[in-house]
mmCIF file of C-alpha atoms and ligand atoms in Angstrom:
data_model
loop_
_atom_site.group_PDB
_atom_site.id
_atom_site.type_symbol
_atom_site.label_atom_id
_atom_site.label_comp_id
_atom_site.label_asym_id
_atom_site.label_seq_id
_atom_site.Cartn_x
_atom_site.Cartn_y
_atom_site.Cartn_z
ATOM 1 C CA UNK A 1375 69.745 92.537 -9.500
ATOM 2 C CA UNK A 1376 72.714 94.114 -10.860
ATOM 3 C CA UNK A 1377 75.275 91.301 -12.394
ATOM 4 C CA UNK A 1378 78.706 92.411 -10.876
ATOM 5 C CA UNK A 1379 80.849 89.616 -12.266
ATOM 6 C CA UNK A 1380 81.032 88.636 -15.347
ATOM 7 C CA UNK A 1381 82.765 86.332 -17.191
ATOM 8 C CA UNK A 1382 84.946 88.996 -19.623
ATOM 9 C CA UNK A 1383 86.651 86.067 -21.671
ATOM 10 C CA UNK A 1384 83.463 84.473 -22.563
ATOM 11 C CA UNK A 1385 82.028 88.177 -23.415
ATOM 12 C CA UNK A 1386 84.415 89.220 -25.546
ATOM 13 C CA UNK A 1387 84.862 85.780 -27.379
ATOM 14 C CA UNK A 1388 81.532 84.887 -28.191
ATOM 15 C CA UNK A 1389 79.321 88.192 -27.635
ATOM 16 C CA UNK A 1390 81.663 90.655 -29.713
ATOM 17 C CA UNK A 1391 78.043 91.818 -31.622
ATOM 18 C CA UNK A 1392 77.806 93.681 -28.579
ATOM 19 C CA UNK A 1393 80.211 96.393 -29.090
ATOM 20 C CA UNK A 1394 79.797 95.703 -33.244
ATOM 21 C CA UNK A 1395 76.234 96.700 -33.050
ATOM 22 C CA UNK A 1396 77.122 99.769 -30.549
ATOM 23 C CA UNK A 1397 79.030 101.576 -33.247
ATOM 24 C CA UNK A 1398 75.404 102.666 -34.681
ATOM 25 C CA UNK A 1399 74.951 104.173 -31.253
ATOM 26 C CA UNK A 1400 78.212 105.862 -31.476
ATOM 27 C CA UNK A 1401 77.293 108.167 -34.690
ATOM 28 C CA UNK A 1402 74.405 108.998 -32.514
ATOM 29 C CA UNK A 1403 76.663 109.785 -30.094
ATOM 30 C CA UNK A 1404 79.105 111.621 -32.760
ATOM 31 C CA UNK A 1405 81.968 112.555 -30.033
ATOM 32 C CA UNK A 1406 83.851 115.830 -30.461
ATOM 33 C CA UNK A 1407 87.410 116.486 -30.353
ATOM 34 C CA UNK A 1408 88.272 117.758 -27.093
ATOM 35 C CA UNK A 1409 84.874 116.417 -25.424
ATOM 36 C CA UNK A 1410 84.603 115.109 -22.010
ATOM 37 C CA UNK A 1411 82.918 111.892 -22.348
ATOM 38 C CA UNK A 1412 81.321 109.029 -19.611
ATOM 39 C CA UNK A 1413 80.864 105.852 -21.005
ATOM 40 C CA UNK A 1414 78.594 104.065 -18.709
ATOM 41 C CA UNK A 1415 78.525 100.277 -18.371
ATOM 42 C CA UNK A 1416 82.052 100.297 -20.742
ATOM 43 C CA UNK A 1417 82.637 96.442 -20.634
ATOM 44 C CA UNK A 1418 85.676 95.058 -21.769
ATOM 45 C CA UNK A 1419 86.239 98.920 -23.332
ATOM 46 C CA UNK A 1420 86.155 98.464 -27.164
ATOM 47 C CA UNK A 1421 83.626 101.442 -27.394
ATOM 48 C CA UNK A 1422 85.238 103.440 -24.792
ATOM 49 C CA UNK A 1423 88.240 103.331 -26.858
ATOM 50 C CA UNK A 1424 86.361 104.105 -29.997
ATOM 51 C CA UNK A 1425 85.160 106.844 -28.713
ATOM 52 C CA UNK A 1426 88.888 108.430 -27.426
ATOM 53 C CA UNK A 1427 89.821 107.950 -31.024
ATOM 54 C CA UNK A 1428 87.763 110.691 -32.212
ATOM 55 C CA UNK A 1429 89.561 112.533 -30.116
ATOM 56 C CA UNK A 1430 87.286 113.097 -27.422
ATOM 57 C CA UNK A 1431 88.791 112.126 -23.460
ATOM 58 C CA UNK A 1432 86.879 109.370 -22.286
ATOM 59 C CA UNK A 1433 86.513 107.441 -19.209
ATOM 60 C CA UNK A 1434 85.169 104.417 -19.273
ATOM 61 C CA UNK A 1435 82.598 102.840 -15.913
ATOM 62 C CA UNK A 1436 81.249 99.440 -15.501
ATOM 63 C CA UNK A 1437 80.050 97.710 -12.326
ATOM 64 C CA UNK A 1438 82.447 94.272 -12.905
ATOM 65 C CA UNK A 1439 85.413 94.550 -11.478
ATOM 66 C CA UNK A 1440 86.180 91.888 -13.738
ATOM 67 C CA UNK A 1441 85.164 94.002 -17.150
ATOM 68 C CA UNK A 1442 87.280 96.681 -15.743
ATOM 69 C CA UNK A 1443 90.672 94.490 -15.251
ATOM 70 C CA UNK A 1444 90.184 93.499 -18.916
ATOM 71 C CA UNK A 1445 89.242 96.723 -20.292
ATOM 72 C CA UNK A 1446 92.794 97.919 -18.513
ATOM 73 C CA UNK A 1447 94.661 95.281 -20.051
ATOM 74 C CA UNK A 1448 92.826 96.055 -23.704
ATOM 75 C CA UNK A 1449 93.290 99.780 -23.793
ATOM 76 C CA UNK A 1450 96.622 100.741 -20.857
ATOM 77 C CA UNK A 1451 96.011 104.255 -21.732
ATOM 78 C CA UNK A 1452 92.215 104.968 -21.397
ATOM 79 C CA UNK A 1453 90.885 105.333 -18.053
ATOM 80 C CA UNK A 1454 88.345 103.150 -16.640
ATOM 81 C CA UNK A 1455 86.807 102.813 -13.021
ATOM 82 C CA UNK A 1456 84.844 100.599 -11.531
ATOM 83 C CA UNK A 1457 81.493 102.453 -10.842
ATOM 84 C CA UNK A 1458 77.495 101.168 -9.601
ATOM 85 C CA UNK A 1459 75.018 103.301 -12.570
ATOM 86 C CA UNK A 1460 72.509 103.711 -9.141
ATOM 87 C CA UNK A 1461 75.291 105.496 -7.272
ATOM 88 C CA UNK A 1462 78.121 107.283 -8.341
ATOM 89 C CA UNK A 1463 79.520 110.800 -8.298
ATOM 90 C CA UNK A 1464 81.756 112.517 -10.273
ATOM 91 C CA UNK A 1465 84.430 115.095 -10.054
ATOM 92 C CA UNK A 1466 83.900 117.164 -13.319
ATOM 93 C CA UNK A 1467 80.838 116.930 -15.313
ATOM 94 C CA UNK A 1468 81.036 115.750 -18.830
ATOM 95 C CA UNK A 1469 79.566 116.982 -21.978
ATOM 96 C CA UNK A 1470 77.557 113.580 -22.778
ATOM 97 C CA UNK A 1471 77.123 110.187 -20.958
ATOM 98 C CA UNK A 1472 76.933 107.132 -23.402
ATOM 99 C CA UNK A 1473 75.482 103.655 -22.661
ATOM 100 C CA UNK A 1474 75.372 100.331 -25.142
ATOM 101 C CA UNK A 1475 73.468 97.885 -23.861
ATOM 102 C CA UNK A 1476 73.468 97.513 -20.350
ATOM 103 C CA UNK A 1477 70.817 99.844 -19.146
ATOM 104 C CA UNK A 1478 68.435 96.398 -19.313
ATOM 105 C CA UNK A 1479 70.194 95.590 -16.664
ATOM 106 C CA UNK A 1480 69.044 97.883 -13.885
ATOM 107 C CA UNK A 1481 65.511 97.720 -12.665
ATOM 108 C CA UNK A 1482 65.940 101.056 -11.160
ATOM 109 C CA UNK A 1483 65.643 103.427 -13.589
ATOM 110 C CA UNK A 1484 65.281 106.380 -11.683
ATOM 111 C CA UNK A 1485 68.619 106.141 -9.647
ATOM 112 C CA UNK A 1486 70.259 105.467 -12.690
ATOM 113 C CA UNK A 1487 68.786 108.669 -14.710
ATOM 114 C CA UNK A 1488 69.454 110.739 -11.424
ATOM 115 C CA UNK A 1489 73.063 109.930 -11.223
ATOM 116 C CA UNK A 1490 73.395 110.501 -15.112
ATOM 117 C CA UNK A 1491 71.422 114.185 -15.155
ATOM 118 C CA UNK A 1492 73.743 115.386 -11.828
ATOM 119 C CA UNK A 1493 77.005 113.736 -14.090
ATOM 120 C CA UNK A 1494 76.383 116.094 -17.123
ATOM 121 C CA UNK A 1495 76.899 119.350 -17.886
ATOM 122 C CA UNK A 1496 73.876 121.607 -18.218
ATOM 123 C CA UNK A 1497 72.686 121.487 -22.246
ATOM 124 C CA UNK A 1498 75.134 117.853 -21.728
ATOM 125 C CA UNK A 1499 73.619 115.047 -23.946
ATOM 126 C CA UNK A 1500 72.789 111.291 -23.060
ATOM 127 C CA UNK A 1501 72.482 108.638 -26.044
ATOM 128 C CA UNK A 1502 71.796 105.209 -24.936
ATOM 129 C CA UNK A 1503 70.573 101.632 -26.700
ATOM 130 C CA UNK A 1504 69.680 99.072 -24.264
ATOM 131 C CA UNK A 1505 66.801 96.411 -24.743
ATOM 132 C CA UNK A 1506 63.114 97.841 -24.692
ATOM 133 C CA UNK A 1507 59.697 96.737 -24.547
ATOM 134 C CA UNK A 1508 59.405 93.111 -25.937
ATOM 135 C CA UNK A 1509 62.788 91.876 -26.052
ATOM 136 C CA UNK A 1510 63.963 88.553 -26.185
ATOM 137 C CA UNK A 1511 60.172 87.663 -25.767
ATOM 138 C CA UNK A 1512 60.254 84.387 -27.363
ATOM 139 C CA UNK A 1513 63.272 83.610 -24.980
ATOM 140 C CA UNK A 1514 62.078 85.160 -21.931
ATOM 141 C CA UNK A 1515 58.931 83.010 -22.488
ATOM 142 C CA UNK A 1516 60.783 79.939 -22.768
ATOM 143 C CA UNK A 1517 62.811 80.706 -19.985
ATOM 144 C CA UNK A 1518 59.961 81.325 -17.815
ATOM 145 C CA UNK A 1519 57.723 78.007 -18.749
ATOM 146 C CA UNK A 1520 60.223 76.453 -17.687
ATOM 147 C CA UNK A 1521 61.114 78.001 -14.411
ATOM 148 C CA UNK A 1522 58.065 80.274 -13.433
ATOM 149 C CA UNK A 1523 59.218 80.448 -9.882
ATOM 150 C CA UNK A 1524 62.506 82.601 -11.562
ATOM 151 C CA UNK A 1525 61.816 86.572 -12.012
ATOM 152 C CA UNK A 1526 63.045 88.249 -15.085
ATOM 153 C CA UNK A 1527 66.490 90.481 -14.328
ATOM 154 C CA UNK A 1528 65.454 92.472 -16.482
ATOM 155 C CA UNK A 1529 64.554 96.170 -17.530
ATOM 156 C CA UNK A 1530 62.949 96.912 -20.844
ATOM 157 C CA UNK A 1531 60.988 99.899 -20.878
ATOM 158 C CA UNK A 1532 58.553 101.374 -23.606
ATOM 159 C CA UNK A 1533 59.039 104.639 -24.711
ATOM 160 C CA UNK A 1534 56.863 106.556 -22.897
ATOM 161 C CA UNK A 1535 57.796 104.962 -19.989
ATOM 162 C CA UNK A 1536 61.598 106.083 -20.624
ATOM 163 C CA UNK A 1537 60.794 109.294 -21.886
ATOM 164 C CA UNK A 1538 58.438 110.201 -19.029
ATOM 165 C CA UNK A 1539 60.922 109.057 -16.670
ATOM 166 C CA UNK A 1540 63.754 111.431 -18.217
ATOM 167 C CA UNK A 1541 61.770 114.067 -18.167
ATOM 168 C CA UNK A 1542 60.797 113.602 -14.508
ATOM 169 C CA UNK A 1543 64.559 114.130 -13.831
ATOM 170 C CA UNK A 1544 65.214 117.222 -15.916
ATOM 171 C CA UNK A 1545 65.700 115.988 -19.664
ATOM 172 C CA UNK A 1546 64.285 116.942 -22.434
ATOM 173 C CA UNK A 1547 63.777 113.473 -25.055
ATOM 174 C CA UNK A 1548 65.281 114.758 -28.779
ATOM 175 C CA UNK A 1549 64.725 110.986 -30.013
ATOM 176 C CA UNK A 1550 63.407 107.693 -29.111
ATOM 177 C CA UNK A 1551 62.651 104.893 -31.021
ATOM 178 C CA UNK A 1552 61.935 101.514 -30.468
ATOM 179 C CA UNK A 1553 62.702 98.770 -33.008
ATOM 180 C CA UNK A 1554 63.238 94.975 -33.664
ATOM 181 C CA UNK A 1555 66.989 94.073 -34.356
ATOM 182 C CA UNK A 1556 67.073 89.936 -34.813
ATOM 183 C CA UNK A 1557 70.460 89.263 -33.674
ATOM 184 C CA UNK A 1558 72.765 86.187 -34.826
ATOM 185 C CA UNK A 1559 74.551 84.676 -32.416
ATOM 186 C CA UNK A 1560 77.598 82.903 -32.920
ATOM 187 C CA UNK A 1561 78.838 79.378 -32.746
ATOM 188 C CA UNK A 1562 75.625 77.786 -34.569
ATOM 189 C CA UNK A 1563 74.008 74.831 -32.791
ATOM 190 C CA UNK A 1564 75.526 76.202 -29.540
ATOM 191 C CA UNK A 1565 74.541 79.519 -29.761
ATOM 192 C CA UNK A 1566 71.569 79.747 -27.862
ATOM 193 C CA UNK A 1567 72.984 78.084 -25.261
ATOM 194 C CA UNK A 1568 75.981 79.874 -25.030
ATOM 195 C CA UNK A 1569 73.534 83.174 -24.661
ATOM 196 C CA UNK A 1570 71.433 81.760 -22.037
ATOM 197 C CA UNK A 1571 74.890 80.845 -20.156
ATOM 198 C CA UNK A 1572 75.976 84.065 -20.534
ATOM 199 C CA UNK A 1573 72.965 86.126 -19.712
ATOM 200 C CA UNK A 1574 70.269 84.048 -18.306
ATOM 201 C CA UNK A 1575 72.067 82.119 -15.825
ATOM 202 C CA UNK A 1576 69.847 82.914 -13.107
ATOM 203 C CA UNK A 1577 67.465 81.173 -14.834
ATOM 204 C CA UNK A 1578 69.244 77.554 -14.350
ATOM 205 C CA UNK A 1579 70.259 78.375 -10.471
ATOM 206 C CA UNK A 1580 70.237 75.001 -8.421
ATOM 207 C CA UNK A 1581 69.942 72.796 -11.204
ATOM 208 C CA UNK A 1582 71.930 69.460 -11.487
ATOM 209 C CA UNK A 1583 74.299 68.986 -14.916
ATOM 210 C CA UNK A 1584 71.926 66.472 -15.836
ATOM 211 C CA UNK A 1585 68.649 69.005 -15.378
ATOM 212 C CA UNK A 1586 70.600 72.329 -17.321
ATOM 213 C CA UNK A 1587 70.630 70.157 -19.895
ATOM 214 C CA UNK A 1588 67.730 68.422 -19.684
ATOM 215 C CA UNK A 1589 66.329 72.507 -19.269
ATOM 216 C CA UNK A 1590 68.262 73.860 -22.625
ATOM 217 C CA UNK A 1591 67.570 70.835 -24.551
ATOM 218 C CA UNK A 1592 63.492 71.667 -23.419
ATOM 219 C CA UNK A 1593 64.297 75.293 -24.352
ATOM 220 C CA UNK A 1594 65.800 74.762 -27.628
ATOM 221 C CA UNK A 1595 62.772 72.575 -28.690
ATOM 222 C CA UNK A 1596 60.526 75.369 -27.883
ATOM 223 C CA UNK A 1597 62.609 78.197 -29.599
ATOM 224 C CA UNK A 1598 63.849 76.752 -32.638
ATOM 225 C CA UNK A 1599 61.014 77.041 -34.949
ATOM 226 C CA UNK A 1600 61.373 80.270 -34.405
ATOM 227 C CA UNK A 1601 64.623 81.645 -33.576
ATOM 228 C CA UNK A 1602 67.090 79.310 -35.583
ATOM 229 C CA UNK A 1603 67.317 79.457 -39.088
ATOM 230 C CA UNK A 1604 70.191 77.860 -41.872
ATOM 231 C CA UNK A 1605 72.133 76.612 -38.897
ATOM 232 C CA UNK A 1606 72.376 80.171 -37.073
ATOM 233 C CA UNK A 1607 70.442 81.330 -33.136
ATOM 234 C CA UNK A 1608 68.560 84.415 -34.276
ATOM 235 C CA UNK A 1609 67.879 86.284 -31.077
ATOM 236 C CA UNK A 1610 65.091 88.261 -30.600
ATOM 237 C CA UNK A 1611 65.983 91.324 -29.747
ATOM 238 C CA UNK A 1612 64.003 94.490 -29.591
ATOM 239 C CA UNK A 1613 65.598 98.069 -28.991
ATOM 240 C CA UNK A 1614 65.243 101.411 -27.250
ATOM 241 C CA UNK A 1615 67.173 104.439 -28.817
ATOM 242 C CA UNK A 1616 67.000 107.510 -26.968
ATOM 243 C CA UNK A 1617 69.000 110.912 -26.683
ATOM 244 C CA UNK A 1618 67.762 113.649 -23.916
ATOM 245 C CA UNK A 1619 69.312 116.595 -23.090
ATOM 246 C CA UNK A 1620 69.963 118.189 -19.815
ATOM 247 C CA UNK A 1621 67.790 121.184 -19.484
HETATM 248 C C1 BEZ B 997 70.098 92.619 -24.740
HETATM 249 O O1 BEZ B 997 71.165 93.106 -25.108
HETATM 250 O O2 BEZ B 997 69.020 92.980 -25.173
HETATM 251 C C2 BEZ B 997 70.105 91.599 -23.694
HETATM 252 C C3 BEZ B 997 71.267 91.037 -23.276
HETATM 253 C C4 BEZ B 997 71.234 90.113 -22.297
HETATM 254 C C5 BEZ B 997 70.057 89.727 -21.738
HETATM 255 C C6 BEZ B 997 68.901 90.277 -22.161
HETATM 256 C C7 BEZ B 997 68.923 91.210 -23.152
#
């Protein structure tokens, strides 16, 4: 399932590591001056508009209609649409299509890679991070004890699953790599509940008050000898880094 709306003040407020990690990504990326540049799952637009300032024109897609009215409001003079990764078109093809960590977010890979190849221009580039084989393990196992009915929304791919699917649509893999990045989260004792709010919501459907917290509190106990250290919710995060070029 694709999560269409999402809460944008709670996303930038409490998950601004998001875009603060992505700026890695971005000297992956290294946009040109003058460059025609897709930013694909944008969110609220703070690496969309990092992007436009190094003076490449950007436009920025996400699938929220409620990411999009923010990212509007944040940056009045970028352009941003709201856009599904499994089925858009464009108008003019761009020289590279970027993507910070939403790509775990659609299970089908191959409409999304599809969509990307036809968007570029031939030799065009695509750099993306999203979350690969492994992550949030501890927390997905957690999750799941406790709800094993629930299935996981999401995509994390190993390399050679990744690679071999890029190359089945016409790319050519420069770089992947896959690697652990332990991620703080905010807010201390509430962290970890503030993620699972956030992003695994779907986990706690049809639950009472009195059972979420009876669920987190469960949850918390299981995690914490791991994942929560000096007051701080470490999450366990695990990465896939890839660039591919459009043969
Ligand atoms: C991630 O960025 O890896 C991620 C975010 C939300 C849910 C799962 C993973």
């Amino acid at each position: 399932m694709l999560k269409n709306q999402w809460d944008a003040a709670l996303y930038e407020s409490k998950h601004s590591f998001i875009w603060q990690y992505g700026e890695e990504l971005l000297k992956l990326l290294s946009p040109q001056p003058g460059e025609y540049i897709l930013d694909l799952g944008c969110g609220t637009g703070q690496l969309t508009e990092k992007i436009a300032l190094a003076g490449a024109v950007v436009m920025g897609i996400d699938a929220s209609s409620t990411m999009i009215e923010k990212a509007r409001h944040n940056y009045p003079q970028l352009q941003f649409a709201v856009a599904d990764a499994r089925n858009f078109q464009v108008e003019q093809p761009f020289d590279a299509v970027f993507s910070n960590a939403v790509l775990h977010w659609i299970p089908e890979p191959d409409a999304v890679i599809s969509c990307i190849h036809q968007a570029l221009k031939p030799g065009g580039r695509f750099v993306a991070e999203f979350g690969g084989k492994g992550n949030v393990k501890a927390i997905t196992q957690a999750l799941s004890s406790l709800s094993p009915q629930t299935l996981s929304p999401w995509y994390f791919p190993s390399i050679g699953e990744y690679a071999s699917c890029l190359e089945q649509h016409g790319f050519e893999v420069s770089y992947a790599v896959l690697f652990d990045r332990p991620t703080p989260l905010l807010d201390g004792d509430v962290g970890m509940v503030n993620w699972i709010e956030m992003f695994a919501s779907r986990f706690l459907l049809g639950l009472s008050v009195e059972q979420k917290t009876d669920v987190i509190q469960n949850i918390e106990h299981q995690l914490k000898p791991m994942l929560y250290q000096d007051g701080v919710w470490i999450a366990d995060y695990r990465r896939i880094r890839v660039v591919a070029l459009k043969a």
